[in-house]
C-alpha cells in the first residue's frame, strides 16, 4: 500500500487514550509512506509487528519527508520494528513511555535529528543495527533521554587497529553486557561488524570476524575516514547510545597518546615513514614499570618520557612569567641603549636558544638575508610530521593557546629512557619512577623512518609489584656509544655531529677573547670621537 500526503499520520493504530496497552495481533508491512506529519504511529499496543515498510521515501526511493517522526511508539510494549527504511523525518524512530520493544535491522538515516530517540519513561528497549545501518542522521544515531533505558552508559572503545589476525577492537562496558561493534564515518553505526560479550570486569575485545573483509576497514581507520563505535545491551534489554569516537590510528602525537591498561597489551602499527605511535600509563613514586615491544615488522625503537604534559605546563607557565616581566619592564630600555657593537656572534651559543622561547613577532623579516640560508643546512629527515599537531592550528592557520609553542621542547626535556636494538629484536625497558608522578609516556618509532604497514607490533606496559626500590635498575636506558661517521648511520648520508657544551672553547679563552674585542671597540669609538684611546 502507498500512503502519501496525509495531514497527520500515514498509518495510525490507536487503542485508547489511557489505560494499559492492549494485546492485539497487528502487522504493518510492505507499505510506502511519505510526505505525512508522521509515518507510522502506534498507541497503547501490546505486541504488534512493523516490518518491511519504506517510511519517508517514495516507491523509487526518492525522499518523501515527514514533518514529524518516521515511526512513533507511544505507550507501546513488546512491539517489533524490523527491516524498515526510515528516512527524512524530524526523528527516525521515537519511543514515548514504551517498554520492551525490539528495533532491529532497520536502515535509519538522513533524519533531521536523532535516528532513534528513546524518550523519558521508556525502558528495556533493545536496538540492534545488524544487517542494516543507523548513520548520517542530524544529531546522534541513538539518543537516550535522562534515565531512559535504565540510564545505561555507552561503552568505551579503547583500541581499534591491526592485529596478528587482521583487526582488533577492544574496550570496556558493563560486566557481561552484549557489545555490538560498528564502524562509521562519524558517531553512529554505518556498518555492524560483530558482537561480543564483556567479561566480569567489563573488558571486551574481538579479533575474529568470520568472512568479513577487514582490509577496507583497516584502511579507513588508518586514513581517519572510519571510526570504531559500539553499543552495549544489558541483561534487561536496555541498549545504550553509540560510544564516542575511538582512538583508531590517531595516537601519533604525545598530545593524543593512547591510555594503556596495566598489564593489558594491544596491537598497533606504524603506517608511514617517520611516524610514531604514543601511549601513556599512570604512575606514582617508587614504582617499577616494565614496557615490552614485540612482534616487530620493522626496526622500531622504544622511548620513555616523564609526564610531558606536566613539563609543557611548567614551560608555558615559565614563558608567561617571562612575558609578564618583559611587559612590566617595557619602556625602561631604549633601543638607543643597545649598541650592536656590544653583541658578538661568538657570544651566542645555539645550544642556549630553545625553539620554545622564540616568538614570531620577535623576528623581523628584514633581519634575515636569504643568502645566509644554505639549502644544504636543512635535512628533510630533521622535520617530523609528529612534531606538528593539527590541534595547535585553527582553521585560519593561527596557533591556539595549547601546547604548540613548547610541543617539541617539552618532549625533549621529558626524555628518560631509550631501547633501540638492531633489526627486528624486541625492545624492553624496566623503568624506576623514583619520585615521578602523573603519566609515563611511551613512544614507538621506526629507526630512520622504518615502518611496516602490513604487520602490527604488540606493546604492553606492566606496573611491577615492588616492596622497595632500593637498588632498582632501569634496563636498556640511554647507552653511551662512540659517535658514528658511517654514512649509513645518518639519514640522507648527512654527516652532522652536534658538539656538546664541553666541546666549546675553554671559558678562560672565551673571556680573554671578549676582553680583546671590548678593547678594540673602545679604541675605535675613541678614534671616531677624536679623543685618546685611554680616555
XYZ file of C-alpha atoms in Angstrom:
535
model
C 0.000 0.000 0.000
C 1.201 3.528 -0.777
C 0.253 6.233 1.714
C 1.401 9.707 0.723
C 0.414 13.210 1.708
C -1.797 12.765 4.779
C -2.011 15.720 7.126
C -1.453 13.555 10.218
C -0.033 10.016 10.318
C 0.298 7.855 7.248
C -0.718 4.779 9.282
C -2.128 5.127 12.805
C -3.044 2.367 15.297
C -4.759 3.975 18.300
C -6.125 1.763 21.072
C -7.402 4.287 23.582
C -6.287 7.497 25.217
C -5.454 5.920 28.580
C -5.073 2.639 30.404
C -2.658 -0.267 29.845
C -1.524 -1.408 26.420
C -3.914 -3.808 24.715
C -2.571 -7.031 23.250
C -3.511 -7.214 19.585
C -2.031 -9.186 16.713
C -1.417 -6.328 14.275
C 1.103 -6.337 11.461
C 2.010 -3.296 9.375
C 4.161 -4.406 6.467
C 5.149 -3.620 2.905
C 3.912 -0.017 2.773
C 5.421 3.089 1.203
C 4.656 6.028 3.474
C 5.786 9.613 2.929
C 5.015 13.335 2.959
C 2.928 12.993 6.130
C 3.109 14.626 9.548
C 4.214 11.221 10.932
C 4.827 7.977 9.088
C 3.552 5.172 11.365
C 2.077 5.880 14.794
C 1.127 3.164 17.326
C -0.518 3.983 20.660
C -1.234 1.558 23.548
C -0.440 -1.592 21.634
C 0.949 -4.714 23.315
C 2.768 -6.753 20.718
C 2.477 -5.999 17.031
C 4.883 -6.133 14.107
C 6.080 -3.297 11.853
C 8.200 -4.837 9.098
C 9.452 -4.031 5.627
C 7.988 -0.550 5.236
C 9.511 2.400 3.417
C 8.943 5.477 5.557
C 9.937 8.904 4.296
C 10.591 7.639 0.762
C 8.650 7.086 -2.423
C 8.390 3.764 -4.251
C 11.508 4.714 -6.240
C 13.441 5.565 -3.089
C 13.259 9.325 -3.562
C 12.862 11.420 -0.384
C 9.295 11.974 0.827
C 9.971 13.834 4.102
C 7.792 13.651 7.197
C 7.349 16.844 9.175
C 7.418 14.729 12.352
C 8.891 11.318 13.184
C 9.064 8.327 10.877
C 7.797 5.704 13.370
C 6.279 6.574 16.759
C 5.596 4.098 19.605
C 3.522 5.797 22.308
C 2.869 3.725 25.458
C 3.553 0.597 23.398
C 5.161 -2.609 24.636
C 6.780 -5.679 23.095
C 6.432 -4.392 19.533
C 8.950 -5.407 16.884
C 10.209 -2.785 14.418
C 12.095 -4.858 11.827
C 13.779 -4.228 8.458
C 12.194 -0.876 7.659
C 13.691 2.032 5.739
C 13.173 5.177 7.835
C 14.398 8.451 6.351
C 13.820 12.170 6.104
C 11.849 12.720 9.315
C 12.330 15.041 12.266
C 13.264 11.848 14.158
C 13.696 8.385 12.705
C 12.074 6.239 15.436
C 10.592 7.876 18.545
C 9.740 5.849 21.681
C 7.449 7.551 24.207
C 6.919 5.804 27.576
C 7.312 2.463 25.795
C 8.650 -0.790 27.213
C 10.413 -3.922 25.985
C 10.366 -3.148 22.255
C 12.812 -4.546 19.687
C 14.174 -2.286 16.950
C 16.354 -4.388 14.675
C 17.748 -4.422 11.157
C 16.339 -1.051 10.093
C 18.015 1.358 7.683
C 17.672 4.659 9.572
C 19.434 7.642 8.064
C 19.104 11.235 6.823
C 16.728 12.237 9.606
C 16.925 15.803 10.867
C 17.666 14.907 14.484
C 18.358 11.516 16.128
C 17.991 8.245 14.262
C 16.363 6.594 17.316
C 15.187 8.672 20.282
C 14.315 6.764 23.459
C 12.299 9.378 25.330
C 11.623 9.853 29.033
C 9.946 6.896 30.751
C 10.905 4.339 28.088
C 12.728 1.267 29.403
C 14.187 -2.059 28.284
C 14.156 -1.194 24.583
C 16.657 -3.152 22.514
C 18.196 -1.522 19.439
C 20.211 -3.670 17.018
C 21.669 -2.385 13.761
C 22.513 -5.859 12.488
C 22.432 -6.114 8.686
C 21.348 -2.500 8.037
C 22.613 0.862 9.334
C 21.892 3.792 11.599
C 24.016 6.573 10.104
C 24.196 10.082 8.730
C 21.436 11.489 10.939
C 21.420 15.103 12.045
C 22.462 14.609 15.670
C 23.035 11.168 17.211
C 22.405 7.710 15.844
C 20.812 6.687 19.151
C 19.820 9.214 21.780
C 18.601 8.372 25.295
C 16.705 10.899 27.399
C 17.869 11.177 31.005
C 17.054 7.908 32.783
C 15.676 6.211 29.665
C 16.685 2.574 29.111
C 17.859 2.395 32.693
C 20.310 5.254 32.122
C 22.754 2.798 30.558
C 26.020 4.467 29.544
C 27.720 3.945 26.215
C 30.671 1.533 26.207
C 34.198 2.757 25.554
C 36.376 1.718 22.617
C 39.979 1.771 23.842
C 41.731 0.348 20.780
C 40.956 -0.284 17.134
C 43.748 -1.358 14.845
C 45.705 -4.131 13.166
C 46.330 -7.419 14.920
C 48.051 -10.685 14.080
C 44.738 -11.903 12.660
C 43.844 -8.678 10.879
C 41.747 -6.346 13.059
C 41.453 -5.931 16.830
C 38.782 -3.825 18.535
C 38.635 -3.698 22.322
C 37.195 -1.635 25.137
C 35.173 -1.566 28.326
C 31.449 -1.918 29.127
C 29.195 -3.107 31.942
C 30.180 -6.580 33.180
C 28.632 -9.282 30.993
C 26.965 -6.764 28.639
C 26.497 -7.698 24.991
C 28.595 -5.351 22.858
C 27.788 -4.613 19.223
C 30.725 -3.242 17.232
C 30.341 -0.926 14.249
C 32.434 1.345 12.053
C 31.151 4.696 10.853
C 32.483 7.898 9.254
C 31.236 9.849 12.272
C 29.471 8.902 15.520
C 26.866 6.305 14.522
C 26.599 2.731 13.232
C 27.179 2.704 9.492
C 28.333 -0.914 9.381
C 27.815 -3.604 12.016
C 30.934 -5.799 12.044
C 30.499 -8.056 15.045
C 29.180 -8.814 18.517
C 30.985 -9.899 21.676
C 30.379 -10.049 25.436
C 32.188 -8.171 28.194
C 33.795 -10.242 30.931
C 33.113 -9.933 34.647
C 35.425 -6.912 34.874
C 33.765 -5.180 31.941
C 36.607 -5.753 29.477
C 35.814 -6.890 25.950
C 37.729 -7.462 22.724
C 37.167 -9.007 19.332
C 39.730 -10.062 16.743
C 37.823 -12.731 14.773
C 35.410 -11.544 12.087
C 34.468 -14.617 10.078
C 34.184 -13.926 6.361
C 34.260 -10.140 6.800
C 36.949 -8.444 4.684
C 38.691 -6.207 7.209
C 41.168 -4.663 4.738
C 38.952 -1.688 3.778
C 38.073 -1.185 7.441
C 41.749 -1.051 8.401
C 42.406 1.353 5.537
C 39.556 3.597 6.697
C 40.730 3.556 10.311
C 44.253 4.375 9.202
C 43.103 7.224 6.961
C 40.788 8.639 9.631
C 37.696 8.181 7.446
C 36.223 5.454 9.680
C 35.930 5.137 13.445
C 35.178 2.147 15.645
C 31.884 2.573 17.507
C 29.994 0.321 19.898
C 26.710 -0.040 21.785
C 26.035 -2.256 24.781
C 22.852 -4.046 25.835
C 22.379 -5.222 29.410
C 20.588 -8.353 30.605
C 17.297 -6.421 30.876
C 17.390 -5.480 27.203
C 18.413 -1.824 27.608
C 20.596 -0.628 24.728
C 22.942 2.340 25.074
C 23.863 5.169 22.769
C 26.840 4.709 20.427
C 30.244 5.163 22.017
C 32.311 8.269 21.489
C 34.947 8.186 18.786
C 37.559 5.526 19.492
C 41.287 6.137 19.023
C 41.653 4.387 15.678
C 45.080 5.440 14.406
C 45.012 8.927 15.912
C 47.703 8.425 18.608
C 50.546 9.898 16.540
C 51.419 12.762 18.899
C 52.047 12.796 22.614
C 49.031 15.104 22.941
C 46.814 12.228 21.704
C 48.674 9.394 23.464
C 46.528 6.280 23.981
C 45.877 5.340 27.620
C 47.047 1.778 28.322
C 45.593 -0.585 30.879
C 48.110 -2.021 33.329
C 49.293 -5.402 32.032
C 46.950 -5.438 29.012
C 48.755 -5.467 25.671
C 47.463 -4.046 22.415
C 48.409 -4.468 18.758
C 49.143 -1.299 16.829
C 51.100 -0.280 13.772
C 53.109 2.420 12.039
C 51.750 3.126 8.569
C 54.248 5.565 7.062
C 57.831 6.800 7.297
C 58.801 9.000 10.281
C 55.504 8.279 12.029
C 55.253 7.497 15.732
C 52.642 5.956 17.977
C 52.261 7.254 21.526
C 50.874 5.675 24.695
C 50.702 6.563 28.374
C 50.137 4.782 31.665
C 49.552 6.372 35.110
C 52.470 6.100 37.551
C 53.374 7.092 41.083
C 56.577 7.422 43.103
C 58.747 4.400 43.869
C 57.304 2.137 41.185
C 58.739 -0.127 38.515
C 57.104 -0.101 35.093
C 58.098 -2.715 32.516
C 57.357 -1.890 28.871
C 57.742 -4.605 26.222
C 57.586 -4.097 22.453
C 57.433 -7.349 20.479
C 56.359 -8.829 17.142
C 58.229 -6.128 15.222
C 57.835 -5.962 11.456
C 60.448 -3.213 11.115
C 63.420 -1.826 13.036
C 61.471 0.161 15.634
C 62.666 1.776 18.841
C 61.027 2.283 22.240
C 61.354 5.561 24.167
C 60.024 6.552 27.607
C 59.290 10.057 28.880
C 58.205 11.517 32.179
C 54.781 13.246 32.056
C 55.197 15.529 29.016
C 52.016 17.463 29.756
C 53.345 18.420 33.171
C 56.625 19.549 31.619
C 54.772 21.525 28.930
C 52.579 23.258 31.504
C 55.636 24.213 33.561
C 57.401 25.569 30.478
C 54.340 27.533 29.414
C 53.999 28.992 32.912
C 57.679 29.973 32.817
C 57.196 31.596 29.404
C 54.160 33.505 30.693
C 56.182 34.735 33.671
C 58.975 35.987 31.407
C 56.422 37.656 29.151
C 54.962 39.468 32.183
C 58.439 40.613 33.209
C 59.098 41.902 29.706
C 55.756 43.729 29.753
C 56.492 45.270 33.150
C 59.929 46.476 32.068
C 58.983 47.621 28.572
C 59.832 51.283 28.059
C 62.668 51.183 30.575
C 65.139 50.016 27.962
C 65.569 52.057 24.792
C 66.868 50.687 21.551
C 69.436 53.542 21.666
C 70.840 51.998 24.850
C 71.885 48.872 22.987
C 74.952 49.112 20.772
C 75.121 46.420 18.112
C 78.901 46.521 18.507
C 78.449 45.195 22.033
C 76.897 41.997 20.766
C 79.314 39.476 19.318
C 78.013 36.428 17.449
C 80.735 34.403 19.187
C 78.990 35.100 22.495
C 75.802 33.416 21.357
C 75.660 29.638 21.572
C 72.968 27.898 19.502
C 72.528 25.423 22.338
C 71.323 28.297 24.535
C 68.400 29.056 22.238
C 65.309 26.916 22.753
C 62.750 26.803 19.948
C 60.100 27.056 22.622
C 61.315 30.571 23.574
C 61.086 32.133 20.111
C 58.116 34.307 19.246
C 57.357 35.086 15.634
C 56.809 38.763 16.461
C 60.417 38.994 17.698
C 61.795 38.145 14.270
C 61.897 40.869 11.604
C 61.938 39.585 8.041
C 64.351 42.419 7.182
C 66.886 40.879 9.560
C 67.007 37.627 7.609
C 69.117 37.527 4.469
C 68.260 34.665 2.101
C 71.965 34.416 1.261
C 72.596 33.386 4.873
C 70.477 30.241 4.494
C 72.075 27.306 2.742
C 69.687 24.618 1.495
C 72.329 22.068 2.417
C 71.803 23.005 6.055
C 68.221 21.715 6.027
C 67.663 17.959 6.047
C 64.119 16.742 5.363
C 64.659 13.935 7.844
C 65.000 16.576 10.571
C 61.367 17.568 10.076
C 58.964 15.101 11.655
C 55.243 15.279 10.960
C 54.730 14.161 14.550
C 56.153 17.499 15.715
C 53.247 19.334 14.100
C 49.920 18.920 15.852
C 46.839 19.920 13.853
C 45.122 20.790 17.123
C 47.625 23.629 17.535
C 46.479 25.283 14.294
C 42.985 26.660 13.890
C 41.036 26.898 10.645
C 42.582 30.303 9.959
C 46.099 28.982 10.340
C 46.579 30.669 13.710
C 48.093 28.945 16.704
C 45.800 28.312 19.637
C 46.576 28.576 23.339
C 47.552 24.902 23.558
C 50.967 23.296 23.688
C 52.107 24.387 20.213
C 54.987 26.724 21.219
C 56.518 24.207 23.621
C 55.485 20.932 21.953
C 58.923 19.689 20.872
C 60.855 21.352 23.701
C 58.720 19.632 26.347
C 59.216 16.305 24.607
C 62.999 16.716 24.662
C 63.093 17.798 28.296
C 60.902 14.857 29.370
C 63.053 12.135 27.736
C 64.072 9.436 30.235
C 64.930 6.102 28.566
C 65.514 4.507 25.182
C 65.752 0.958 23.862
C 66.935 0.709 20.248
C 68.112 -2.777 19.388
C 69.153 -3.575 15.839
C 66.831 -5.246 13.353
C 63.646 -6.925 14.498
C 64.855 -7.705 18.011
C 62.236 -6.975 20.711
C 62.607 -3.865 22.859
C 62.163 -3.833 26.633
C 62.648 -1.244 29.379
C 62.124 -1.643 33.113
C 61.801 1.875 34.457
C 62.188 3.142 38.036
C 59.781 6.049 38.539
C 61.644 7.289 41.635
C 59.708 10.453 42.628
C 57.790 10.904 39.368
C 54.005 11.235 39.231
C 51.400 11.674 36.502
C 51.724 9.547 33.374
C 54.656 7.700 31.859
C 54.653 8.447 28.119
C 55.742 5.763 25.670
C 56.781 6.282 22.048
C 57.303 3.712 19.305
C 59.134 4.954 16.230
C 60.864 3.391 13.248
C 64.646 3.718 13.018
C 65.403 6.279 10.283
C 61.765 6.186 9.221
C 61.401 2.383 9.022
C 57.840 1.050 9.077
C 55.755 -1.961 8.111
C 52.086 -1.246 7.417
C 51.337 -4.962 6.925
C 52.357 -6.202 10.384
C 51.260 -4.958 13.786
C 53.603 -4.812 16.747
C 52.496 -5.735 20.272
C 53.066 -3.373 23.192
C 52.302 -3.908 26.877
C 53.108 -1.806 29.964
C 53.046 -3.506 33.379
C 53.412 -1.912 36.786
C 55.517 -4.382 38.724
C 54.965 -5.153 42.410
C 57.879 -3.831 44.450
C 58.433 -3.629 48.188
C 61.380 -1.297 47.925
C 63.032 0.471 45.028
C 66.436 0.167 46.646
C 68.878 -0.988 44.046
C 66.290 -0.727 41.254
C 67.803 -0.789 37.782
C 66.308 0.631 34.600
C 67.291 -1.683 31.798
C 68.246 -0.525 28.324
C 68.474 3.123 29.323
C 70.345 5.602 27.175
C 73.607 3.861 26.352
C 76.669 5.943 25.570
C 78.339 4.892 22.339
C 81.098 6.433 20.303
C 79.648 8.795 17.656
C 79.479 7.226 14.239
C 80.527 8.886 10.991
C 79.388 5.921 8.926
C 77.209 7.368 6.113
C 74.739 4.531 6.615
C 74.065 5.693 10.168
C 72.815 9.096 9.084
C 69.640 9.919 7.168
C 70.249 11.064 3.564
C 74.011 10.474 4.090
C 74.284 13.660 6.167
C 77.437 13.991 8.301
C 76.405 16.389 11.056
C 77.538 15.965 14.645
C 76.251 18.384 17.276
C 79.159 19.100 19.688
C 78.320 19.014 23.398
C 78.880 22.046 25.588
C 82.241 20.613 26.592
C 83.458 20.978 23.021
C 83.309 24.783 23.198
C 86.423 26.863 23.763
C 87.515 26.831 27.427
C 85.953 29.564 29.492
C 89.281 31.362 30.031
C 89.868 31.608 26.286
C 86.374 32.978 25.743
C 86.854 35.625 28.447
C 90.221 36.755 27.049
C 88.775 36.974 23.549
C 85.868 39.020 24.896
C 88.221 41.474 26.616
C 90.230 41.910 23.413
C 87.053 42.648 21.459
C 85.896 45.224 24.010
C 89.310 46.981 23.999
C 89.244 47.074 20.219
C 85.768 48.619 20.178
C 86.803 51.262 22.769
C 89.756 52.218 20.600
C 87.541 52.504 17.528
C 84.996 54.690 19.325
C 87.757 56.900 20.718
C 89.168 57.383 17.228
C 85.737 58.401 15.919
C 85.312 60.908 18.798
C 88.799 62.369 18.376
C 89.913 61.576 21.917
C 92.775 59.499 23.294
C 92.164 55.779 23.370
C 92.772 55.538 27.150
C 90.261 58.310 27.976
